[in-house]
PDB file of C-alpha atoms in Angstrom:
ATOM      1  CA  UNK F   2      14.531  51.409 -57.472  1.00 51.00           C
ATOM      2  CA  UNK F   3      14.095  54.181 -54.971  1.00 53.00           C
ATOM      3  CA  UNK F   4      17.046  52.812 -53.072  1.00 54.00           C
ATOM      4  CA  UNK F   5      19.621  52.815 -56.213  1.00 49.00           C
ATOM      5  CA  UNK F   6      20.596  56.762 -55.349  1.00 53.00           C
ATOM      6  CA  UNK F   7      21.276  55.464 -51.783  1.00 48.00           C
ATOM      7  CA  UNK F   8      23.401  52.382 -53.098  1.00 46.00           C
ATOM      8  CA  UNK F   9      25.449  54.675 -55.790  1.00 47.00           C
ATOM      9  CA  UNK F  10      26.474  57.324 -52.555  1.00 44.00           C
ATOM     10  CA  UNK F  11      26.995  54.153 -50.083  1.00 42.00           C
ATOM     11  CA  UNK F  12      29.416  52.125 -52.857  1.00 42.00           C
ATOM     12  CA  UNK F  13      31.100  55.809 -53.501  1.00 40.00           C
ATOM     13  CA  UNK F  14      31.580  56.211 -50.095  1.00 40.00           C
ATOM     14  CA  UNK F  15      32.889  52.784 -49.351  1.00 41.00           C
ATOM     15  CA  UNK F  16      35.388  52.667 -52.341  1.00 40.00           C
ATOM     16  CA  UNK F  17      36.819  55.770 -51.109  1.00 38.00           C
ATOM     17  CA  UNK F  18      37.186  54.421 -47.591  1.00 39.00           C
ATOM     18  CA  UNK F  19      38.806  51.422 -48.992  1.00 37.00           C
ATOM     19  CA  UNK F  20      40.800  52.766 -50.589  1.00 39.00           C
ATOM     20  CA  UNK F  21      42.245  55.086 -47.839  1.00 38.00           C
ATOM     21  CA  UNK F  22      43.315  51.996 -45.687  1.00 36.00           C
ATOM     22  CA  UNK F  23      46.821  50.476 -45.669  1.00 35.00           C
ATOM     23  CA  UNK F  24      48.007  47.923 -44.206  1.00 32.00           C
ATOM     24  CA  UNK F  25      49.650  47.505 -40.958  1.00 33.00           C
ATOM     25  CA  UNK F  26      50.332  46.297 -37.781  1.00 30.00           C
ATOM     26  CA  UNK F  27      50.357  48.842 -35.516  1.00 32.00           C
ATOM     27  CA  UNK F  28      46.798  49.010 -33.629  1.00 32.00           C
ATOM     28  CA  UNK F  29      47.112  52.528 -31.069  1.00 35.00           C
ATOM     29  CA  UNK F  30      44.567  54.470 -29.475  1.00 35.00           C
ATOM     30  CA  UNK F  31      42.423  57.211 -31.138  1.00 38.00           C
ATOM     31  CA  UNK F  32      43.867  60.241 -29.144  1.00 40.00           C
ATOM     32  CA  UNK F  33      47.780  59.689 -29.997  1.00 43.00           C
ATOM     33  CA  UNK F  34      48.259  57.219 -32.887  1.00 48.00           C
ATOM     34  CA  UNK F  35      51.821  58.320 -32.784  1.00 43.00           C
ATOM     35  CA  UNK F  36      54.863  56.930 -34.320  1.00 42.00           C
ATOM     36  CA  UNK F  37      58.108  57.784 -34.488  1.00 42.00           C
ATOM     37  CA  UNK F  38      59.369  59.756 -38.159  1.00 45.00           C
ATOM     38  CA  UNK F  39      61.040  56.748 -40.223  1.00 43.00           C
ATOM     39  CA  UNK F  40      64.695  57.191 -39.936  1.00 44.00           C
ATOM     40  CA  UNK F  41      64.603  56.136 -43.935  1.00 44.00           C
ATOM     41  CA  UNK F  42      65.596  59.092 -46.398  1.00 61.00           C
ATOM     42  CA  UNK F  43      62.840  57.379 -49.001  1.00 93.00           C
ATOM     43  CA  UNK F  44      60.266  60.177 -49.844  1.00 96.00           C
ATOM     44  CA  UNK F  45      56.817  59.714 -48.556  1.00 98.00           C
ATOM     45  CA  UNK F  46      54.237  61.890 -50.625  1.00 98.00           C
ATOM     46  CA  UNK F  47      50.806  62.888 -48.182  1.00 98.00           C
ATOM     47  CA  UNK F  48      47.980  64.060 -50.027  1.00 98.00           C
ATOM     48  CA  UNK F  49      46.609  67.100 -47.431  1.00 98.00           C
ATOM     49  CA  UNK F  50      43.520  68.617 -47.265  1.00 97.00           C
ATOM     50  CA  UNK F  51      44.075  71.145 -44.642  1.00 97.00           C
ATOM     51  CA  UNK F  52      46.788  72.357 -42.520  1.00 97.00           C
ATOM     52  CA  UNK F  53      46.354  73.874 -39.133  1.00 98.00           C
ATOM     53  CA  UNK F  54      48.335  75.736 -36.041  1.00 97.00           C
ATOM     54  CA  UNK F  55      46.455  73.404 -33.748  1.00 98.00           C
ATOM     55  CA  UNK F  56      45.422  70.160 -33.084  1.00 98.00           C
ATOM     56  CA  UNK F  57      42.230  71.144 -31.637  1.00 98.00           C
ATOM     57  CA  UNK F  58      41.537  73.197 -35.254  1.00 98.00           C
ATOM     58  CA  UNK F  59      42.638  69.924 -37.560  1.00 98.00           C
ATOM     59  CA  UNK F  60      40.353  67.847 -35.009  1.00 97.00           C
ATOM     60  CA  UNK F  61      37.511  70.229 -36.118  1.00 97.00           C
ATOM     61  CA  UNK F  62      38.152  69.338 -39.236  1.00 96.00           C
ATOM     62  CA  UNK F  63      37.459  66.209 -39.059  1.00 94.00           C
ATOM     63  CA  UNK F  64      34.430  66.286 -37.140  1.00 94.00           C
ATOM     64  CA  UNK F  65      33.149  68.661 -39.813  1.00 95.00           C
ATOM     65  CA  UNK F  66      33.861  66.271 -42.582  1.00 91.00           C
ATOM     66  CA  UNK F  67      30.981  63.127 -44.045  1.00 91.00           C
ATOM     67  CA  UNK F  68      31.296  59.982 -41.921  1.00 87.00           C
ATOM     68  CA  UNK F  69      34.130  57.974 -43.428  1.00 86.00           C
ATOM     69  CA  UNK F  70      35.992  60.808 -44.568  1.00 92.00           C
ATOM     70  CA  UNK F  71      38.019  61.552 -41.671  1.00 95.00           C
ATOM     71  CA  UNK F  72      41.605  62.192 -42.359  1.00 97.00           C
ATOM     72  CA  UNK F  73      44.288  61.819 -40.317  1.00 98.00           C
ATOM     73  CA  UNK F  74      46.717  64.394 -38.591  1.00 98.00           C
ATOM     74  CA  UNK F  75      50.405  64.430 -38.326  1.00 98.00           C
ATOM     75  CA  UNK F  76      52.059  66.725 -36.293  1.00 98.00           C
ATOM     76  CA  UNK F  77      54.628  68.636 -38.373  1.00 97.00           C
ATOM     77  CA  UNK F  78      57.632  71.190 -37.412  1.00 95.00           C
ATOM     78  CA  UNK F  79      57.394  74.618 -40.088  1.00 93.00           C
ATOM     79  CA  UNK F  80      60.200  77.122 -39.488  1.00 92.00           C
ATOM     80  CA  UNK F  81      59.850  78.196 -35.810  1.00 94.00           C
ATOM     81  CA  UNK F  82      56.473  77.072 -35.489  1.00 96.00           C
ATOM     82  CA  UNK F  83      54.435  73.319 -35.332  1.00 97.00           C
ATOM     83  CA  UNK F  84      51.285  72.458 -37.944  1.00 98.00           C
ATOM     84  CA  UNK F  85      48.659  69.482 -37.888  1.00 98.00           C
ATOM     85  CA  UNK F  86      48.090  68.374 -41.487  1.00 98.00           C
ATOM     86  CA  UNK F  87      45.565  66.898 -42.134  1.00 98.00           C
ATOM     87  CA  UNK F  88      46.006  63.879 -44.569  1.00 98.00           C
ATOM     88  CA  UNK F  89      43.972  61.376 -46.665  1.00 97.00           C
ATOM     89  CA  UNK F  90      46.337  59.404 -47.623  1.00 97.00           C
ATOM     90  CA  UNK F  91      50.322  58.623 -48.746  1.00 97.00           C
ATOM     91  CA  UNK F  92      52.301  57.150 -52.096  1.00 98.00           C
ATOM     92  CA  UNK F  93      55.351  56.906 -52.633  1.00 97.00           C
ATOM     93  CA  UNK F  94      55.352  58.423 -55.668  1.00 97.00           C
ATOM     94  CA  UNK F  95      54.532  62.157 -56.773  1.00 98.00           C
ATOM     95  CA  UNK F  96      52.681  60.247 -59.523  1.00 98.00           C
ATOM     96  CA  UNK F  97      50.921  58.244 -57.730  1.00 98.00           C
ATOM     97  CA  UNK F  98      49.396  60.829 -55.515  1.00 98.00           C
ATOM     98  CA  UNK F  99      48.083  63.445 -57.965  1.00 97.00           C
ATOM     99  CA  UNK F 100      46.644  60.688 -59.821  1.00 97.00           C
ATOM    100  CA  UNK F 101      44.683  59.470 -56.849  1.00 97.00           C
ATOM    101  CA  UNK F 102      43.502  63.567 -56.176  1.00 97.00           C
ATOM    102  CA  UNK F 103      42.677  63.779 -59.608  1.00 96.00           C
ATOM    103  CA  UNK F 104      40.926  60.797 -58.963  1.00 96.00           C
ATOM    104  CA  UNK F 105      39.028  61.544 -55.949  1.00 96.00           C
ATOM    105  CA  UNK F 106      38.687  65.613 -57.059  1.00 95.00           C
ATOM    106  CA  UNK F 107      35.667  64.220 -59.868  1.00 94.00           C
ATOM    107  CA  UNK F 108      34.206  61.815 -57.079  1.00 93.00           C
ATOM    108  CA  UNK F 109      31.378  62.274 -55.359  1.00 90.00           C
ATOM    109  CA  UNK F 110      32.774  64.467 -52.334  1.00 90.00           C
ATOM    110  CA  UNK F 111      35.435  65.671 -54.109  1.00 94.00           C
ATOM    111  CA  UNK F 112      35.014  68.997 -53.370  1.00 93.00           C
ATOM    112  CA  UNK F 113      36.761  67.926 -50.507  1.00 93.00           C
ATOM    113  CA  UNK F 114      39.772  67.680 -52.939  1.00 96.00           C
ATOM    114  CA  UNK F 115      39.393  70.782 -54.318  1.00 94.00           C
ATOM    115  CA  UNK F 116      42.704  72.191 -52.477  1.00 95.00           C
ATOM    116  CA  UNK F 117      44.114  69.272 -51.883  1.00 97.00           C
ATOM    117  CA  UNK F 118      48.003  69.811 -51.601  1.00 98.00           C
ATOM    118  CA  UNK F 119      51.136  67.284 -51.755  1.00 98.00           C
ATOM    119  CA  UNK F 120      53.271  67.331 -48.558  1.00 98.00           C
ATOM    120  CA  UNK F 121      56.541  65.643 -49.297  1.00 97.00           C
ATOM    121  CA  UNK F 122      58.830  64.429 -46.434  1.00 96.00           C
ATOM    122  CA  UNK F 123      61.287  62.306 -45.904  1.00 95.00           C
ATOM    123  CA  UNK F 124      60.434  58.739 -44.761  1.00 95.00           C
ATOM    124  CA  UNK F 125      57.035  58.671 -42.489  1.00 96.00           C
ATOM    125  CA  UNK F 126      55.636  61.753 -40.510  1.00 97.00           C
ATOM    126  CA  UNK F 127      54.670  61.975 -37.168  1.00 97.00           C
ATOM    127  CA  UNK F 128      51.151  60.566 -36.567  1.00 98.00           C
ATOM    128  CA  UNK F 129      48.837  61.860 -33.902  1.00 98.00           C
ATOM    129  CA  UNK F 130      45.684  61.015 -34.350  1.00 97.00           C
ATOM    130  CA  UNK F 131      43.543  58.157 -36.539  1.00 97.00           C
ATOM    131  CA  UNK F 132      40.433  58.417 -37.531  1.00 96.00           C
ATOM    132  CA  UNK F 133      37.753  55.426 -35.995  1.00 93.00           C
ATOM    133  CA  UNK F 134      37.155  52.192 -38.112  1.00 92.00           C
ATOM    134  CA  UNK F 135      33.493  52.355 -37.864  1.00 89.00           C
ATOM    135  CA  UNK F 136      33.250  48.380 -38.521  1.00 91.00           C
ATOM    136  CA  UNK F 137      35.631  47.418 -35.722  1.00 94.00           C
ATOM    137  CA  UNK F 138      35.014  50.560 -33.609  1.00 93.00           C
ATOM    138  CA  UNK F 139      38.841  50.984 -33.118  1.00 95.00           C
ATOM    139  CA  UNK F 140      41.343  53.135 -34.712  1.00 95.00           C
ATOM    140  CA  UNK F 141      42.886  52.534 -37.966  1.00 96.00           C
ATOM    141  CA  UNK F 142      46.209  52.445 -38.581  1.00 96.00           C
ATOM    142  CA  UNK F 143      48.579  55.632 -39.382  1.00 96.00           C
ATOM    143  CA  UNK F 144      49.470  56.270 -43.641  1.00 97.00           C
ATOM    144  CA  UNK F 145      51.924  53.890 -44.905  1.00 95.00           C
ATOM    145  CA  UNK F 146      52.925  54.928 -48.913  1.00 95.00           C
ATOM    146  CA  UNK F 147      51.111  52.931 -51.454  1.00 92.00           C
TER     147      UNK F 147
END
């Protein structure tokens, strides 16, 4: 029974992960994961948990995070400037995502949900970096709206 604390954070952990993943077919290299902004005017809603004036800074952030938590980062243009937002996951619906952060904000890390934002844009963003698949050892694939 000693192990059932261990189980509860592992099966937390997992369903989060799982959740996170969409499907794809687009397998591309950890460093540059990029693809090109959907030409599509349907709304894509990211749920972002941090947003940064450098890659290096949103790459931080990730290494910072619990293992299986990493985000990833799209590459955004903001007035005259760039950001790297750092994302958990897309819907296509505003309902849809702050269901799933009201969700994940009363899991058990959600207090990295606690200022957890919606980032609206139009068709896909421009991702540069995926986080690892730790079961296949290669990168996952970028957000795709659920």
């Amino acid at each position: 029974m000693s192990h059932l604390p261990n189980m509860k954070k592992i099966f937390v952990l997992t369903f989060l992960t799982l959740m996170s993943v969409c499907k794809g077919v687009i397998y591309a290299n950890s460093k540059d994961c990029s693809i090109m902004e959907n030409s599509s005017v349907q709304k894509v809603y990211y749920v972002v948990l941090g947003s940064y004036d450098t890659l290096e800074s949103a790459e931080t952030y990730n290494y910072n995070c619990p293992d299986g938590m990493e985000c990833w980062i799209y590459k955004c243009p903001l007035e005259d400037k760039t950001v790297y937002r750092v994302c958990y996951a897309c819907f296509s619906t505003r309902q849809k995502a702050l269901a799933a952060i009201n969700e994940w904000r009363s899991s058990l890390y959600g207090h990295l949900f606690t200022n957890a934002w919606i980032w609206v844009n139009d068709g896909l963003g421009n991702c540069v970096y995926c986080p690892i698949n730790y079961e296949t050892d290669r990168p996952k694939q970028p957000l795709s709206p659920k």
